[in-house]
Short mmCIF file of C-alpha atoms in Angstrom, two decimals:
data_model
loop_
_atom_site.label_atom_id
_atom_site.label_comp_id
_atom_site.label_asym_id
_atom_site.label_seq_id
_atom_site.Cartn_x
_atom_site.Cartn_y
_atom_site.Cartn_z
CA MET A 8 16.87 -15.37 40.96
CA ASN A 9 16.17 -19.04 41.70
CA GLN A 10 16.12 -20.08 38.04
CA ALA A 11 19.86 -19.53 37.42
CA ARG A 12 22.03 -22.63 37.20
CA PRO A 13 25.80 -23.30 37.10
CA LEU A 14 27.53 -23.26 33.73
CA PRO A 15 27.23 -26.42 31.60
CA HIS A 16 30.16 -28.76 32.10
CA TYR A 17 31.48 -28.36 28.55
CA LEU A 18 31.76 -24.59 29.02
CA VAL A 19 33.58 -25.04 32.31
CA GLN A 20 36.06 -27.34 30.60
CA ARG A 21 36.65 -24.84 27.80
CA TYR A 22 37.16 -22.03 30.28
CA GLN A 23 39.67 -24.08 32.22
CA GLY A 24 41.53 -24.89 29.02
CA TRP A 25 41.63 -21.21 27.99
CA ARG A 26 42.88 -20.06 31.39
CA ALA A 27 45.57 -22.74 31.51
CA THR A 28 46.87 -21.89 28.03
CA ALA A 29 45.96 -18.61 26.30
CA PHE A 30 45.49 -16.63 29.50
CA ASN A 31 48.58 -17.90 31.32
CA GLU A 32 50.74 -17.40 28.23
CA ASN A 33 49.59 -13.78 27.95
CA ARG A 34 49.00 -12.92 31.61
CA ALA A 35 50.91 -9.62 31.41
CA TRP A 36 48.82 -8.47 28.45
CA TYR A 37 45.55 -9.22 30.19
CA ARG A 38 46.77 -7.44 33.33
CA ARG A 39 47.62 -4.40 31.22
CA LEU A 40 44.15 -4.45 29.63
CA ALA A 41 42.57 -4.61 33.07
CA GLU A 42 44.64 -1.76 34.49
CA ASP A 43 44.83 0.59 31.50
CA GLY A 44 41.32 0.11 30.11
CA GLN A 45 40.32 -0.46 26.52
CA ARG A 46 41.48 1.55 23.52
CA PRO A 47 39.97 -0.18 20.51
CA ARG A 48 40.68 1.36 17.11
CA ALA A 49 37.44 0.10 15.59
CA MET A 50 33.87 -0.75 16.44
CA VAL A 51 32.36 -3.72 14.61
CA ILE A 52 28.59 -4.05 14.37
CA ALA A 53 27.87 -7.66 13.47
CA CYS A 54 25.05 -10.19 13.46
CA CYS A 55 24.38 -12.46 16.43
CA ASP A 56 24.79 -15.45 14.11
CA SER A 57 27.13 -17.97 15.75
CA ARG A 58 28.81 -18.67 12.40
CA VAL A 59 30.21 -15.12 12.19
CA HIS A 60 33.49 -15.18 14.15
CA VAL A 61 34.31 -11.47 14.17
CA THR A 62 37.71 -11.55 15.84
CA ALA A 63 38.90 -14.62 13.91
CA ILE A 64 38.03 -13.08 10.53
CA PHE A 65 40.33 -10.15 11.20
CA GLY A 66 42.86 -11.98 13.38
CA ALA A 67 42.08 -9.66 16.29
CA ASP A 68 43.15 -10.08 19.88
CA SER A 69 41.49 -8.96 23.11
CA GLY A 70 41.21 -5.19 23.30
CA GLU A 71 41.33 -4.51 19.55
CA PHE A 72 37.63 -4.34 18.66
CA PHE A 73 34.60 -2.89 20.39
CA VAL A 74 32.02 -5.43 19.16
CA HIS A 75 28.26 -5.04 19.18
CA ARG A 76 26.04 -7.81 17.86
CA ASN A 77 22.34 -7.90 17.09
CA ILE A 78 19.92 -9.61 14.72
CA ALA A 79 21.02 -8.90 11.12
CA ASN A 80 23.73 -6.36 12.08
CA LEU A 81 21.26 -3.47 11.97
CA VAL A 82 21.62 0.10 13.21
CA PRO A 83 18.33 1.91 13.86
CA PRO A 84 17.90 5.53 12.80
CA TYR A 85 18.73 8.21 15.35
CA SER A 86 15.67 8.49 17.60
CA PRO A 87 16.23 9.93 21.11
CA ASP A 88 12.68 9.19 22.23
CA GLY A 89 13.43 8.14 25.80
CA GLU A 90 13.16 4.40 25.16
CA GLN A 91 15.97 1.90 25.65
CA HIS A 92 18.22 1.51 22.63
CA GLY A 93 21.06 -0.95 23.08
CA THR A 94 22.58 -0.51 19.63
CA SER A 95 22.35 3.29 19.71
CA ALA A 96 23.95 3.32 23.17
CA ALA A 97 26.80 1.12 21.92
CA VAL A 98 27.41 3.45 18.97
CA GLU A 99 27.39 6.50 21.23
CA TYR A 100 29.85 4.93 23.66
CA ALA A 101 32.20 3.75 20.91
CA VAL A 102 32.26 7.09 19.11
CA ASN A 103 32.10 9.57 21.97
CA ALA A 104 33.78 7.76 24.87
CA LEU A 105 36.19 5.35 23.20
CA LYS A 106 36.77 7.61 20.19
CA VAL A 107 37.15 4.77 17.72
CA ALA A 108 38.55 5.71 14.33
CA HIS A 109 36.42 3.24 12.36
CA VAL A 110 32.92 1.77 12.52
CA VAL A 111 32.52 -1.42 10.50
CA VAL A 112 29.09 -2.87 9.70
CA LEU A 113 29.72 -6.57 9.06
CA GLY A 114 26.92 -8.39 7.27
CA HIS A 115 26.94 -12.01 6.13
CA THR A 116 25.35 -14.48 3.74
CA ASN A 117 22.54 -16.86 4.71
CA CYS A 118 21.36 -14.48 7.44
CA GLY A 119 18.27 -15.78 9.22
CA GLY A 120 17.25 -12.28 10.27
CA VAL A 121 17.36 -11.03 6.69
CA GLN A 122 15.37 -14.06 5.55
CA GLY A 123 12.81 -13.33 8.27
CA CYS A 124 12.53 -9.72 7.14
CA HIS A 125 11.97 -10.85 3.56
CA ALA A 126 9.28 -13.30 4.66
CA MET A 127 7.57 -10.68 6.82
CA CYS A 128 7.62 -7.92 4.21
CA SER A 129 6.42 -10.26 1.45
CA GLY A 130 3.49 -11.45 3.57
CA ALA A 131 4.83 -14.96 4.25
CA ALA A 132 5.38 -14.51 7.99
CA PRO A 133 2.34 -12.83 9.55
CA GLU A 134 3.54 -13.79 13.04
CA LEU A 135 6.38 -11.31 12.64
CA GLU A 136 3.86 -8.54 11.95
CA GLU A 137 2.45 -8.90 15.46
CA LYS A 138 3.25 -6.00 17.78
CA THR A 139 4.47 -8.53 20.34
CA SER A 140 7.19 -9.87 18.02
CA PHE A 141 10.53 -8.44 19.12
CA VAL A 142 12.19 -9.85 16.00
CA GLY A 143 9.56 -8.38 13.70
CA ARG A 144 9.74 -4.91 15.23
CA TRP A 145 13.53 -5.00 15.03
CA MET A 146 13.39 -6.08 11.38
CA ASP A 147 11.18 -3.07 10.63
CA ILE A 148 14.51 -1.22 10.44
CA LEU A 149 15.22 -3.11 7.21
CA ARG A 150 11.86 -2.45 5.53
CA PRO A 151 13.30 0.41 3.42
CA GLY A 152 15.90 -2.03 2.14
CA TYR A 153 13.21 -4.55 1.20
CA GLU A 154 11.36 -1.88 -0.78
CA ARG A 155 14.51 -1.27 -2.80
CA VAL A 156 14.90 -4.92 -3.80
CA SER A 157 11.28 -6.06 -4.03
CA SER A 158 11.18 -5.57 -7.81
CA LEU A 159 14.12 -7.92 -8.38
CA PRO A 160 13.58 -11.56 -9.40
CA GLU A 161 12.54 -13.50 -6.31
CA ASP A 162 15.66 -15.66 -6.24
CA ALA A 163 17.85 -12.55 -6.12
CA GLN A 164 15.96 -10.63 -3.47
CA ILE A 165 17.39 -12.18 -0.32
CA ARG A 166 21.02 -11.86 -1.43
CA ALA A 167 20.33 -8.24 -2.34
CA LEU A 168 18.61 -7.71 1.01
CA GLU A 169 21.73 -8.98 2.81
CA ARG A 170 23.62 -6.13 1.19
CA GLN A 171 20.83 -3.72 2.08
CA ALA A 172 21.18 -4.69 5.75
CA VAL A 173 24.68 -3.23 5.57
CA LEU A 174 23.71 -0.16 3.53
CA VAL A 175 20.66 0.76 5.62
CA SER A 176 22.81 0.55 8.72
CA LEU A 177 25.45 2.83 7.20
CA GLU A 178 22.77 5.33 6.22
CA ASN A 179 21.25 5.21 9.71
CA LEU A 180 24.66 5.73 11.31
CA MET A 181 24.91 9.03 9.46
CA SER A 182 21.62 10.12 11.04
CA PHE A 183 23.38 10.28 14.44
CA PRO A 184 24.63 13.89 14.78
CA PHE A 185 27.80 12.90 16.66
CA VAL A 186 28.63 10.30 14.01
CA ARG A 187 27.98 12.67 11.13
CA ASP A 188 30.07 15.44 12.72
CA LYS A 189 33.07 13.16 13.20
CA VAL A 190 32.79 11.69 9.71
CA GLU A 191 32.64 15.14 8.15
CA ALA A 192 35.60 16.27 10.27
CA GLY A 193 37.66 13.30 9.09
CA ASP A 194 37.94 11.81 12.57
CA LEU A 195 35.78 8.75 11.86
CA SER A 196 35.29 6.47 8.86
CA LEU A 197 32.39 4.11 8.17
CA HIS A 198 32.81 0.79 6.39
CA GLY A 199 30.30 -1.72 5.02
CA VAL A 200 31.47 -5.33 4.68
CA LEU A 201 29.75 -8.57 3.67
CA HIS A 202 31.17 -11.95 4.73
CA ASP A 203 30.41 -15.04 2.68
CA ILE A 204 30.31 -17.78 5.32
CA GLY A 205 30.75 -20.72 2.96
CA GLU A 206 33.52 -19.19 0.86
CA GLY A 207 35.32 -17.29 3.64
CA THR A 208 35.46 -14.15 1.48
CA LEU A 209 34.88 -10.49 2.28
CA THR A 210 33.47 -7.81 0.02
CA HIS A 211 33.18 -4.16 0.99
CA TYR A 212 30.93 -1.39 -0.22
CA GLU A 213 32.47 1.00 -2.72
CA PRO A 214 30.43 4.21 -3.09
CA ALA A 215 32.02 5.14 -6.44
CA SER A 216 30.57 2.05 -8.11
CA ASP A 217 27.65 1.62 -5.69
CA SER A 218 28.58 -2.03 -5.33
CA PHE A 219 30.29 -4.54 -3.08
CA VAL A 220 33.76 -5.42 -4.35
CA PRO A 221 36.26 -8.04 -3.10
CA VAL A 222 38.57 -6.95 -0.31
CA ALA A 223 42.02 -6.87 -1.90
#
């Protein structure tokens, strides 16, 4: 692989700073993690967006969360068709191998993936309709959510679609037999959360009211 290059200097400096401080101050903890393996209590499925700092939001340390990130924090429906499915594999590993007690779908405001889905489904982004568009084919997962909000006033559709990205993912999680079995047995709980980047707030989905309410 002749195209690979050394890390940029600024990343090397940050690594050196981390190892000299955070790592050295917690060397025993990191050694324990290495020797004993991981035992996270929760899996968090979040967006790739660099503004969503999953561990900082919840004050988590190394070893606490099994984190999977993708465009628009989406979970595809259960479809064991022999193709490669990174998100489905991560869910399977978290639930069956790590036996997490919680799966949290963490959406966020101003999501570029959600905006792209809205543009594609409304006919404003024909390039995403191309079969060769990886982003477009991934955002097909959210098409059912777009159909639910397409009758809303245009200025409300994207914010509503951000919530749908969480809800569609929760619904799709329940299509996985091993997820459904553990939820019904009381061994696993699913959670839908929306993070407002600018305000720093969290709301979570409440089935009783079918709405997102502030995290108390």
